[in-house]
Every structure is written in structure tokens, then in C-alpha cells.
Coordinates of C-alpha atoms and ligand atoms in Angstrom, one line a residue:
M1 CA 3.1 25.3 37.7
S2 CA 0.9 22.5 36.4
P3 CA 2.0 18.9 36.7
Q4 CA 2.7 18.8 33.0
H5 CA 5.1 21.8 33.1
D6 CA 7.8 19.9 35.1
W7 CA 7.5 16.9 32.8
F8 CA 8.0 18.3 29.3
E9 CA 10.7 20.6 27.9
T10 CA 10.4 22.7 24.8
E11 CA 12.4 24.5 22.2
Q12 CA 10.9 27.0 19.6
Y13 CA 11.8 27.2 16.0
S14 CA 10.7 29.5 13.2
G15 CA 7.5 28.8 11.4
G16 CA 5.5 28.2 14.6
I17 CA 7.3 24.9 15.3
T18 CA 7.9 23.7 18.9
R19 CA 10.0 20.7 19.7
I20 CA 8.9 18.9 22.9
W21 CA 10.5 16.1 24.8
E22 CA 10.4 14.3 28.2
P23 CA 13.6 14.9 30.0
H24 CA 12.8 12.4 32.8
V25 CA 12.4 9.5 30.4
H26 CA 15.4 7.2 29.7
S27 CA 17.4 8.5 26.7
F28 CA 16.6 5.5 24.5
F29 CA 12.9 6.3 24.8
R30 CA 13.2 10.1 24.9
A31 CA 11.6 11.0 21.6
N32 CA 10.7 14.3 20.0
L33 CA 7.1 15.5 19.7
Y34 CA 6.3 18.5 17.6
H35 CA 3.6 21.1 17.7
V36 CA 3.0 23.3 14.7
A37 CA 0.7 26.3 15.1
G38 CA -1.0 26.7 11.7
R39 CA -3.4 29.3 10.5
D40 CA -6.5 27.1 10.5
A41 CA -5.4 24.2 12.7
D42 CA -2.7 22.9 15.0
L43 CA -0.6 19.9 14.0
V44 CA 0.8 17.6 16.6
I45 CA 3.4 15.0 15.5
D46 CA 4.1 12.2 17.8
F47 CA 3.0 11.7 21.4
G48 CA 5.8 10.6 23.8
M49 CA 5.3 8.0 26.4
G50 CA 1.9 9.1 27.7
L51 CA 3.1 9.3 31.3
R52 CA 1.5 12.8 31.7
S53 CA -1.1 14.4 29.5
L54 CA 0.3 16.0 26.4
R55 CA -3.0 17.5 25.5
Q56 CA -3.2 19.4 28.8
F57 CA 0.4 20.5 28.4
L58 CA -0.4 22.0 25.0
G59 CA -3.4 23.8 26.4
V60 CA -5.5 23.2 23.3
K61 CA -8.2 25.8 23.1
H62 CA -11.8 24.6 22.9
G63 CA -13.0 24.4 19.3
R64 CA -9.5 24.8 17.8
P65 CA -9.0 22.0 15.2
V66 CA -6.0 19.7 16.1
I67 CA -4.6 17.2 13.6
A68 CA -2.7 14.5 15.4
V69 CA -0.2 12.5 13.2
A70 CA 1.8 9.5 14.5
T71 CA 5.0 8.9 12.5
H72 CA 4.9 5.2 13.6
V73 CA 3.4 3.0 16.3
H74 CA 6.5 2.5 18.7
V75 CA 6.0 3.1 22.4
D76 CA 8.0 6.3 22.6
H77 CA 5.9 8.0 19.9
V78 CA 2.2 7.1 20.7
G79 CA 1.6 7.3 24.5
S80 CA -0.7 10.3 24.3
F81 CA -2.1 9.7 20.8
H82 CA -5.4 8.6 22.3
E83 CA -5.9 12.1 23.8
F84 CA -6.6 13.6 20.4
D85 CA -9.8 13.1 18.3
C86 CA -8.4 13.5 14.7
R87 CA -5.8 10.7 14.6
L88 CA -3.8 10.0 11.4
G89 CA -1.2 7.4 10.7
H90 CA -0.1 5.1 7.9
S91 CA -2.4 2.3 6.8
A92 CA 0.3 -0.3 7.3
E93 CA 0.0 0.2 11.0
A94 CA -3.7 1.0 11.3
S95 CA -4.6 -2.2 13.1
A96 CA -1.6 -1.7 15.5
F97 CA -2.8 1.7 16.5
S98 CA -6.3 0.3 17.3
T99 CA -4.9 -2.3 19.7
M100 CA -1.5 -1.0 20.9
L101 CA -0.2 -4.5 21.6
D102 CA 3.3 -4.9 22.8
T103 CA 4.2 -6.8 19.6
S104 CA 3.8 -3.6 17.7
T105 CA 4.5 -0.8 20.2
L106 CA 7.4 -2.7 21.8
A107 CA 6.2 -1.3 25.2
D108 CA 7.6 -4.4 26.9
F109 CA 11.1 -3.0 26.3
F110 CA 10.2 0.1 28.3
R111 CA 8.5 -1.9 31.1
K112 CA 11.7 -4.0 31.5
Q113 CA 14.0 -1.0 31.5
P114 CA 15.2 -0.7 35.1
D115 CA 15.7 3.1 34.9
G116 CA 13.0 3.9 32.4
V117 CA 12.3 7.2 34.2
S118 CA 14.5 9.3 36.5
Q119 CA 11.4 10.8 38.2
A120 CA 8.1 9.1 38.8
P121 CA 5.3 10.6 36.7
D122 CA 2.8 10.1 39.5
T123 CA 2.7 8.8 43.1
K124 CA 1.3 5.4 42.0
W125 CA 4.0 4.8 39.3
T126 CA 5.2 1.3 38.8
P127 CA 6.7 0.2 35.4
D128 CA 4.9 -3.1 35.4
R129 CA 1.5 -1.2 35.2
Y130 CA 2.6 0.8 32.1
R131 CA 0.1 0.5 29.3
I132 CA -0.6 2.4 26.1
M133 CA -4.2 3.3 25.4
P134 CA -5.6 2.1 22.1
A135 CA -5.9 4.9 19.6
P136 CA -7.8 3.8 16.4
L137 CA -7.0 6.0 13.4
S138 CA -9.8 8.4 12.4
D139 CA -8.3 8.3 8.9
V140 CA -5.4 6.4 7.3
L141 CA -2.6 8.1 5.4
E142 CA -0.8 6.8 2.3
E143 CA 2.2 8.1 0.3
G144 CA 1.3 11.4 -1.2
A145 CA -1.6 12.4 1.1
Q146 CA -1.8 16.1 2.0
I147 CA -2.2 17.7 5.4
D148 CA -3.3 21.3 5.1
L149 CA -3.0 23.9 8.0
G150 CA -4.1 26.8 5.8
D151 CA -0.8 28.6 5.7
R152 CA 1.4 25.5 5.2
R153 CA 0.9 22.1 3.7
Y154 CA 2.6 18.8 4.3
R155 CA 3.0 15.8 2.0
V156 CA 3.1 12.4 3.5
L157 CA 6.2 10.3 2.6
H158 CA 6.0 6.6 3.3
L159 CA 9.5 5.8 4.7
P160 CA 9.4 2.2 5.8
G161 CA 12.3 0.2 7.2
H162 CA 12.5 1.2 10.9
S163 CA 8.8 0.1 10.9
S164 CA 6.4 -0.9 8.1
G165 CA 4.2 2.2 8.5
S166 CA 6.9 4.8 9.2
I167 CA 6.1 8.2 7.6
G168 CA 7.6 11.6 7.2
L169 CA 5.8 14.9 6.6
L170 CA 7.3 17.2 4.1
D171 CA 6.6 20.9 3.8
E172 CA 7.9 21.5 0.2
M173 CA 7.3 25.3 0.2
N174 CA 9.5 25.8 3.3
G175 CA 11.9 22.9 3.0
V176 CA 10.9 21.4 6.3
L177 CA 10.8 17.7 7.0
F178 CA 9.4 15.9 10.0
S179 CA 11.0 12.4 9.7
G180 CA 10.1 10.4 12.7
D181 CA 12.5 7.5 13.3
A182 CA 13.2 7.1 9.6
I183 CA 16.1 9.5 10.2
Y184 CA 17.4 11.5 13.1
D185 CA 20.7 12.8 14.4
G186 CA 21.8 9.6 16.2
T187 CA 22.3 5.9 15.8
L188 CA 19.5 4.6 13.6
V189 CA 17.7 1.4 14.8
D190 CA 17.1 -1.3 12.3
D191 CA 17.2 -4.4 14.4
L192 CA 13.9 -4.3 16.4
P193 CA 11.0 -6.7 15.7
G194 CA 9.3 -5.3 12.6
C195 CA 12.4 -3.6 11.1
D196 CA 13.2 -4.3 7.4
K197 CA 16.8 -3.5 6.5
S198 CA 16.4 -3.6 2.8
E199 CA 13.4 -1.3 3.0
Y200 CA 15.4 1.0 5.3
R201 CA 18.2 1.2 2.7
K202 CA 15.7 2.3 0.0
T203 CA 14.3 4.9 2.4
M204 CA 17.8 6.3 3.1
E205 CA 18.5 6.6 -0.7
R206 CA 15.2 8.5 -1.0
I207 CA 16.0 10.8 1.9
C208 CA 19.4 11.6 0.4
D209 CA 17.6 13.2 -2.5
L210 CA 15.1 15.3 -0.5
D211 CA 15.4 19.0 -1.0
V212 CA 15.0 20.3 2.6
S213 CA 16.7 23.0 4.6
I214 CA 15.9 21.4 8.0
A215 CA 14.8 18.0 9.2
F216 CA 13.2 17.4 12.6
G217 CA 13.8 13.8 13.6
G218 CA 12.1 11.5 16.1
H219 CA 15.1 11.9 18.4
G220 CA 17.9 14.4 19.0
A221 CA 18.4 17.9 17.6
P222 CA 17.2 19.0 14.2
M223 CA 19.5 18.4 11.2
S224 CA 20.6 20.6 8.3
R225 CA 20.2 18.9 4.8
K226 CA 23.9 18.2 4.8
R227 CA 23.8 16.6 8.2
M228 CA 20.8 14.5 7.2
Q229 CA 22.6 13.3 4.1
T230 CA 25.6 12.4 6.1
V231 CA 23.6 10.3 8.6
A232 CA 21.8 8.6 5.6
A233 CA 25.1 8.0 3.8
N234 CA 26.7 6.6 7.0
Y235 CA 23.8 4.2 7.3
L236 CA 24.1 3.1 3.7
A237 CA 27.9 2.6 4.1
K238 CA 27.6 0.4 7.2
S239 CA 24.3 -1.5 6.8
T240 CA 24.0 -4.9 5.4
T241 CA 20.8 -6.5 4.3
Ligands
ZN1 ZN1 10.7 3.9 16.5
ZN2 ZN1 11.7 6.5 18.6

């Protein structure tokens, strides 16, 4: 077993979609990463903490195109982003990806977490040495941009609120949404530095109207459309701007 295979866990879904997560990472930082095996290219959405190599875990074949898309710049989503060559993210966070400063990634929250991992990722592990490698975007994404894998296509949705450059990827043909931290089945976070509650409310209203059959969020299990609408409606009912 490679060192990567006791670090990541996976679950397969139809359409060549794999959900990947890091079980030894504290639940607050344990995000979902996704791999989609397309006809002409692989798509990787989000990159975990970067404590072990995601690229090695995925076993990307030499010469196979891989499109890496970060839903936003927070620490739990960008750790292994630098391992990929074709890196896409929203223009609002382009400078943040190129520096990966704590002020954008909020990595200091993880460094200060006393039980950030339940198992050390390597023998030299100490939380105070945790750093995220800069990962400048090779191209910026805006609302409406298309990502084409040959047999499926994703439209970029700008979903600000949780962060200024939060995006989702919508496969309109198959009714599949990758939503990052804009919405997931859990308590939504709108009080971190960089959050904007009034933008978040507009994003929730937009999400309520999306015609999807399944939504893969940045944390937790996938949601049906009904569940996604319930999470969004609960947010709208409880939030104040
Ligand atoms: Zn986040
Ligand atoms: Zn997250």
C-alpha cells in the first residue's frame, strides 16, 4: 500500500465521479475533493490539506490532460493545488492563489487547531511548520466559463458569500452540481474573514432555483435537489445581514 492509500478515502458515483476525503484530518477541515474521469481529460475539483500527495494518490497517467479547479482559496481546499499544471480558479481570488497567504487561506486556523490531524502525515510532522505552496492560476474563470471534458461540460457559476471567489461547476446535461463551500449538507460558514453575508444570501436564492438532480458539496455527503433547497432555505430563514 502506498503512503497515499492510507491517507485518502474514496466513494464512487455514477458518471465517473469519485469523492475523496482525508479521514485523519479534523472534521472542520475535512473537505471533499472530486475526480471526474472524462473522455478527453480528467477533472480534479479541490485539493484538500496537501499533507500527502493527491496527484500521486490519483495516479495520473503520463500525458493524460488534467484540469484542476479550485472552488475557492481556503486551506482545506487548496493544499495540493500546486501539484497540477493546469490550474483554474475565479479571478476574484487569483492573487490569493499565487501567494497563499494566511489572510486568504486561513491556514493559521489549522495551525492553531490542537487536534488538526488524528494521525501524523509524516514522521517530521509538526503543525507549526504547515505551509501551503503558492499555486498561481494558469487561467482565470469568470461566471459562464465552460470546462469541457469531451463527454460532459461544466458551466462556471460565481457563488460568492462564503468567499469572494467561490465558484460552482454545473453539468446542465446531467443535472450535476459541484458547489464547493457555497452549499453543502452541514452548517454553512459565513463568519470567517472574507465572508459576505449579503452576497451569501443572493447565492442561496440562486441555488434554490438551480435545476440539478445531485449536488456534491465541499463537505459532507452529496445532496438531492430537495435537500439542497432545504439547506439553502434554512440559511435564508436564519441569516441576518
Ligand atoms: Zn471554505
Ligand atoms: Zn471548506
